[in-house]
Amino acid sequence: MKDLTTPISDDDLSDLNVGDKITITGTIYTGRDAALPQLVELIENDEVPFDLNGSVIMHTAFSEAGIAPTTSSKVEIESTIKPLSENGVKIHIGKGMLSDQTVNDLNENNSIFVITPPVAALLTSKVAEKKCILFENEGMEAMFELKVEKIPGIVAIQDKKRI
């Protein structure tokens, strides 16, 4: 098990291999179908109110029931992976397969894709603090900033040649 702390650096990723079990501690952001495309619009307008460099985004909503990854290959989510990676996101957490083009986009931007068990009780127990930071009108699909302790995951996509 390899423990990572945000913000994530290229050096942090250089020691990882596909199949490695990891934990992430620190600040992560949540977003899915409603929030991530809006975040990309903020990037395009240079209006993101927080630093994406070295950040981690989990493809999830946040409700009173907790968090669990959503399918990352949904068009509204997968289409955001390239611009988010280009703008500093180092780890995308979700579930499901990604297209070959998205794999290439991750590799070109020294970013990785991590899968995590879709077990809301386990993942939610790792959240120490939560705060809605963007798109509050989207309800549980708003973007949240979470302070987490050892969110578990498995490296699913990582290209050693680029890191």
PDB file of C-alpha atoms in Angstrom:
ATOM      1  CA  MET A   1       0.000   0.000   0.000  1.00  0.00           C
ATOM      2  CA  LYS A   2       1.383   3.380  -1.001  1.00  0.00           C
ATOM      3  CA  ASP A   3       0.203   6.460   0.877  1.00  0.00           C
ATOM      4  CA  LEU A   4      -0.166   9.719  -1.060  1.00  0.00           C
ATOM      5  CA  THR A   5      -0.855  13.174   0.332  1.00  0.00           C
ATOM      6  CA  THR A   6      -2.254  16.046  -1.704  1.00  0.00           C
ATOM      7  CA  PRO A   7      -1.114  18.018  -3.586  1.00  0.00           C
ATOM      8  CA  ILE A   8       0.196  15.213  -5.799  1.00  0.00           C
ATOM      9  CA  SER A   9       3.478  15.700  -7.659  1.00  0.00           C
ATOM     10  CA  ASP A  10       4.951  13.981 -10.695  1.00  0.00           C
ATOM     11  CA  ASP A  11       7.454  12.374  -8.309  1.00  0.00           C
ATOM     12  CA  ASP A  12       4.558  10.887  -6.308  1.00  0.00           C
ATOM     13  CA  LEU A  13       3.250   9.264  -9.476  1.00  0.00           C
ATOM     14  CA  SER A  14       6.647   8.043 -10.715  1.00  0.00           C
ATOM     15  CA  ASP A  15       6.743   5.256  -8.099  1.00  0.00           C
ATOM     16  CA  LEU A  16       3.306   3.899  -9.031  1.00  0.00           C
ATOM     17  CA  ASN A  17       2.411   1.011 -11.298  1.00  0.00           C
ATOM     18  CA  VAL A  18      -0.902  -0.257 -12.619  1.00  0.00           C
ATOM     19  CA  GLY A  19      -2.350  -2.511  -9.938  1.00  0.00           C
ATOM     20  CA  ASP A  20      -0.744  -0.690  -7.006  1.00  0.00           C
ATOM     21  CA  LYS A  21      -2.995  -0.177  -4.011  1.00  0.00           C
ATOM     22  CA  ILE A  22      -2.887   3.393  -2.739  1.00  0.00           C
ATOM     23  CA  THR A  23      -4.472   5.690  -0.187  1.00  0.00           C
ATOM     24  CA  ILE A  24      -4.989   9.414  -0.599  1.00  0.00           C
ATOM     25  CA  THR A  25      -4.999  11.835   2.316  1.00  0.00           C
ATOM     26  CA  GLY A  26      -5.606  15.564   2.132  1.00  0.00           C
ATOM     27  CA  THR A  27      -7.939  17.614  -0.046  1.00  0.00           C
ATOM     28  CA  ILE A  28      -9.887  16.055  -2.896  1.00  0.00           C
ATOM     29  CA  TYR A  29     -12.654  17.520  -5.015  1.00  0.00           C
ATOM     30  CA  THR A  30     -15.862  15.857  -6.123  1.00  0.00           C
ATOM     31  CA  GLY A  31     -17.635  16.287  -9.417  1.00  0.00           C
ATOM     32  CA  ARG A  32     -19.702  14.372 -11.904  1.00  0.00           C
ATOM     33  CA  ASP A  33     -22.100  14.941 -14.827  1.00  0.00           C
ATOM     34  CA  ALA A  34     -23.442  18.354 -13.758  1.00  0.00           C
ATOM     35  CA  ALA A  35     -20.334  19.926 -12.192  1.00  0.00           C
ATOM     36  CA  LEU A  36     -17.328  18.811 -14.246  1.00  0.00           C
ATOM     37  CA  PRO A  37     -18.386  20.394 -17.563  1.00  0.00           C
ATOM     38  CA  GLN A  38     -19.040  23.650 -15.667  1.00  0.00           C
ATOM     39  CA  LEU A  39     -15.590  23.409 -14.086  1.00  0.00           C
ATOM     40  CA  VAL A  40     -14.065  23.104 -17.569  1.00  0.00           C
ATOM     41  CA  GLU A  41     -15.938  26.286 -18.559  1.00  0.00           C
ATOM     42  CA  LEU A  42     -14.383  28.051 -15.558  1.00  0.00           C
ATOM     43  CA  ILE A  43     -10.950  26.839 -16.703  1.00  0.00           C
ATOM     44  CA  GLU A  44     -11.572  28.176 -20.200  1.00  0.00           C
ATOM     45  CA  ASN A  45     -12.495  31.571 -18.706  1.00  0.00           C
ATOM     46  CA  ASP A  46      -9.602  31.506 -16.199  1.00  0.00           C
ATOM     47  CA  GLU A  47     -12.102  31.687 -13.313  1.00  0.00           C
ATOM     48  CA  VAL A  48     -11.336  28.598 -11.194  1.00  0.00           C
ATOM     49  CA  PRO A  49     -11.394  29.785  -7.564  1.00  0.00           C
ATOM     50  CA  PHE A  50      -8.905  27.189  -6.315  1.00  0.00           C
ATOM     51  CA  ASP A  51      -5.608  25.682  -7.481  1.00  0.00           C
ATOM     52  CA  LEU A  52      -5.951  22.559  -9.634  1.00  0.00           C
ATOM     53  CA  ASN A  53      -2.200  21.853  -9.663  1.00  0.00           C
ATOM     54  CA  GLY A  54      -1.589  18.504  -8.007  1.00  0.00           C
ATOM     55  CA  SER A  55      -5.268  18.036  -7.292  1.00  0.00           C
ATOM     56  CA  VAL A  56      -7.416  14.917  -7.089  1.00  0.00           C
ATOM     57  CA  ILE A  57     -10.969  14.746  -8.421  1.00  0.00           C
ATOM     58  CA  MET A  58     -13.344  11.925  -7.538  1.00  0.00           C
ATOM     59  CA  HIS A  59     -16.170  11.297  -9.990  1.00  0.00           C
ATOM     60  CA  THR A  60     -18.991  11.303  -7.450  1.00  0.00           C
ATOM     61  CA  ALA A  61     -21.854  13.274  -6.008  1.00  0.00           C
ATOM     62  CA  PHE A  62     -22.087  13.953  -2.280  1.00  0.00           C
ATOM     63  CA  SER A  63     -25.320  13.219  -0.483  1.00  0.00           C
ATOM     64  CA  GLU A  64     -26.300  12.428   3.087  1.00  0.00           C
ATOM     65  CA  ALA A  65     -25.907   8.776   2.071  1.00  0.00           C
ATOM     66  CA  GLY A  66     -22.237   9.482   1.370  1.00  0.00           C
ATOM     67  CA  ILE A  67     -19.932   9.130  -1.615  1.00  0.00           C
ATOM     68  CA  ALA A  68     -19.244   6.355  -4.088  1.00  0.00           C
ATOM     69  CA  PRO A  69     -17.694   6.591  -7.557  1.00  0.00           C
ATOM     70  CA  THR A  70     -19.863   7.017 -10.605  1.00  0.00           C
ATOM     71  CA  THR A  71     -19.066   5.660 -14.061  1.00  0.00           C
ATOM     72  CA  SER A  72     -16.236   7.747 -15.483  1.00  0.00           C
ATOM     73  CA  SER A  73     -16.928   6.837 -19.112  1.00  0.00           C
ATOM     74  CA  LYS A  74     -20.108   8.938 -19.238  1.00  0.00           C
ATOM     75  CA  VAL A  75     -19.619  11.553 -21.969  1.00  0.00           C
ATOM     76  CA  GLU A  76     -20.172  14.427 -19.508  1.00  0.00           C
ATOM     77  CA  ILE A  77     -17.360  13.120 -17.301  1.00  0.00           C
ATOM     78  CA  GLU A  78     -14.886  11.517 -19.691  1.00  0.00           C
ATOM     79  CA  SER A  79     -14.877  14.615 -21.932  1.00  0.00           C
ATOM     80  CA  THR A  80     -13.568  16.660 -18.985  1.00  0.00           C
ATOM     81  CA  ILE A  81     -10.599  14.433 -18.144  1.00  0.00           C
ATOM     82  CA  LYS A  82      -8.284  15.918 -20.796  1.00  0.00           C
ATOM     83  CA  PRO A  83      -8.819  19.615 -19.956  1.00  0.00           C
ATOM     84  CA  LEU A  84      -8.694  18.899 -16.223  1.00  0.00           C
ATOM     85  CA  SER A  85      -5.436  16.960 -16.617  1.00  0.00           C
ATOM     86  CA  GLU A  86      -3.981  19.707 -18.804  1.00  0.00           C
ATOM     87  CA  ASN A  87      -4.739  22.134 -15.983  1.00  0.00           C
ATOM     88  CA  GLY A  88      -3.075  20.245 -13.155  1.00  0.00           C
ATOM     89  CA  VAL A  89      -5.375  17.438 -11.989  1.00  0.00           C
ATOM     90  CA  LYS A  90      -3.038  14.508 -11.262  1.00  0.00           C
ATOM     91  CA  ILE A  91      -5.479  11.820 -10.141  1.00  0.00           C
ATOM     92  CA  HIS A  92      -8.991  11.091 -11.405  1.00  0.00           C
ATOM     93  CA  ILE A  93     -10.898   8.618  -9.213  1.00  0.00           C
ATOM     94  CA  GLY A  94     -13.869   6.745 -10.612  1.00  0.00           C
ATOM     95  CA  LYS A  95     -14.986   3.458 -12.023  1.00  0.00           C
ATOM     96  CA  GLY A  96     -15.369   1.823 -15.415  1.00  0.00           C
ATOM     97  CA  MET A  97     -13.312   1.713 -18.580  1.00  0.00           C
ATOM     98  CA  LEU A  98     -12.040   4.784 -20.384  1.00  0.00           C
ATOM     99  CA  SER A  99     -11.527   5.187 -24.128  1.00  0.00           C
ATOM    100  CA  ASP A 100      -8.108   4.769 -25.707  1.00  0.00           C
ATOM    101  CA  GLN A 101      -8.085   8.516 -26.460  1.00  0.00           C
ATOM    102  CA  THR A 102      -8.688   9.349 -22.790  1.00  0.00           C
ATOM    103  CA  VAL A 103      -5.918   6.957 -21.765  1.00  0.00           C
ATOM    104  CA  ASN A 104      -3.607   8.816 -24.166  1.00  0.00           C
ATOM    105  CA  ASP A 105      -4.768  12.166 -22.768  1.00  0.00           C
ATOM    106  CA  LEU A 106      -3.991  11.024 -19.220  1.00  0.00           C
ATOM    107  CA  ASN A 107      -0.579   9.764 -20.273  1.00  0.00           C
ATOM    108  CA  GLU A 108       0.294  12.965 -22.164  1.00  0.00           C
ATOM    109  CA  ASN A 109      -0.509  15.055 -19.095  1.00  0.00           C
ATOM    110  CA  ASN A 110       1.222  12.939 -16.433  1.00  0.00           C
ATOM    111  CA  SER A 111      -2.114  12.105 -14.812  1.00  0.00           C
ATOM    112  CA  ILE A 112      -3.479   8.762 -13.662  1.00  0.00           C
ATOM    113  CA  PHE A 113      -6.855   7.077 -13.267  1.00  0.00           C
ATOM    114  CA  VAL A 114      -7.588   5.296 -10.007  1.00  0.00           C
ATOM    115  CA  ILE A 115     -10.512   3.012  -9.330  1.00  0.00           C
ATOM    116  CA  THR A 116     -11.993   2.707  -5.888  1.00  0.00           C
ATOM    117  CA  PRO A 117     -14.530   0.308  -4.466  1.00  0.00           C
ATOM    118  CA  PRO A 118     -18.119   1.566  -4.868  1.00  0.00           C
ATOM    119  CA  VAL A 119     -18.740   1.087  -1.149  1.00  0.00           C
ATOM    120  CA  ALA A 120     -20.311   4.300   0.133  1.00  0.00           C
ATOM    121  CA  ALA A 121     -20.006   3.433   3.834  1.00  0.00           C
ATOM    122  CA  LEU A 122     -16.255   2.768   3.542  1.00  0.00           C
ATOM    123  CA  LEU A 123     -15.480   5.838   1.462  1.00  0.00           C
ATOM    124  CA  THR A 124     -17.692   8.158   3.480  1.00  0.00           C
ATOM    125  CA  SER A 125     -15.987   7.042   6.697  1.00  0.00           C
ATOM    126  CA  LYS A 126     -12.748   8.506   5.283  1.00  0.00           C
ATOM    127  CA  VAL A 127     -14.206  12.031   4.936  1.00  0.00           C
ATOM    128  CA  ALA A 128     -13.212  14.300   7.829  1.00  0.00           C
ATOM    129  CA  GLU A 129     -14.703  17.547   6.433  1.00  0.00           C
ATOM    130  CA  LYS A 130     -16.835  18.619   3.487  1.00  0.00           C
ATOM    131  CA  LYS A 131     -17.617  22.020   2.018  1.00  0.00           C
ATOM    132  CA  CYS A 132     -19.603  22.936  -1.098  1.00  0.00           C
ATOM    133  CA  ILE A 133     -17.298  25.130  -3.184  1.00  0.00           C
ATOM    134  CA  LEU A 134     -18.998  25.461  -6.593  1.00  0.00           C
ATOM    135  CA  PHE A 135     -22.355  25.012  -8.319  1.00  0.00           C
ATOM    136  CA  GLU A 136     -24.455  24.784  -5.146  1.00  0.00           C
ATOM    137  CA  ASN A 137     -27.588  24.959  -7.320  1.00  0.00           C
ATOM    138  CA  GLU A 138     -26.744  21.434  -8.570  1.00  0.00           C
ATOM    139  CA  GLY A 139     -27.630  19.940  -5.176  1.00  0.00           C
ATOM    140  CA  MET A 140     -25.758  16.713  -4.443  1.00  0.00           C
ATOM    141  CA  GLU A 141     -23.982  17.067  -7.812  1.00  0.00           C
ATOM    142  CA  ALA A 142     -22.426  20.367  -6.733  1.00  0.00           C
ATOM    143  CA  MET A 143     -18.676  20.419  -6.430  1.00  0.00           C
ATOM    144  CA  PHE A 144     -17.396  19.690  -2.930  1.00  0.00           C
ATOM    145  CA  GLU A 145     -13.998  20.054  -1.327  1.00  0.00           C
ATOM    146  CA  LEU A 146     -13.363  17.112   0.981  1.00  0.00           C
ATOM    147  CA  LYS A 147     -10.684  16.623   3.607  1.00  0.00           C
ATOM    148  CA  VAL A 148     -10.024  12.890   3.560  1.00  0.00           C
ATOM    149  CA  GLU A 149      -7.947  10.354   5.437  1.00  0.00           C
ATOM    150  CA  LYS A 150      -6.680   7.394   3.424  1.00  0.00           C
ATOM    151  CA  ILE A 151      -9.263   7.076   0.643  1.00  0.00           C
ATOM    152  CA  PRO A 152      -8.386   3.667  -0.870  1.00  0.00           C
ATOM    153  CA  GLY A 153      -7.857   3.001  -4.543  1.00  0.00           C
ATOM    154  CA  ILE A 154      -6.076   0.913  -7.154  1.00  0.00           C
ATOM    155  CA  VAL A 155      -4.056   2.456  -9.987  1.00  0.00           C
ATOM    156  CA  ALA A 156      -5.847   1.499 -13.212  1.00  0.00           C
ATOM    157  CA  ILE A 157      -4.150   3.744 -15.808  1.00  0.00           C
ATOM    158  CA  GLN A 158      -0.578   5.024 -15.541  1.00  0.00           C
ATOM    159  CA  ASP A 159       2.154   5.442 -18.148  1.00  0.00           C
ATOM    160  CA  LYS A 160       5.669   5.068 -16.703  1.00  0.00           C
ATOM    161  CA  LYS A 161       7.290   6.483 -19.868  1.00  0.00           C
ATOM    162  CA  ARG A 162       5.832   9.955 -19.354  1.00  0.00           C
ATOM    163  CA  ILE A 163       6.285  10.471 -15.635  1.00  0.00           C
TER     164      ILE A 163
END
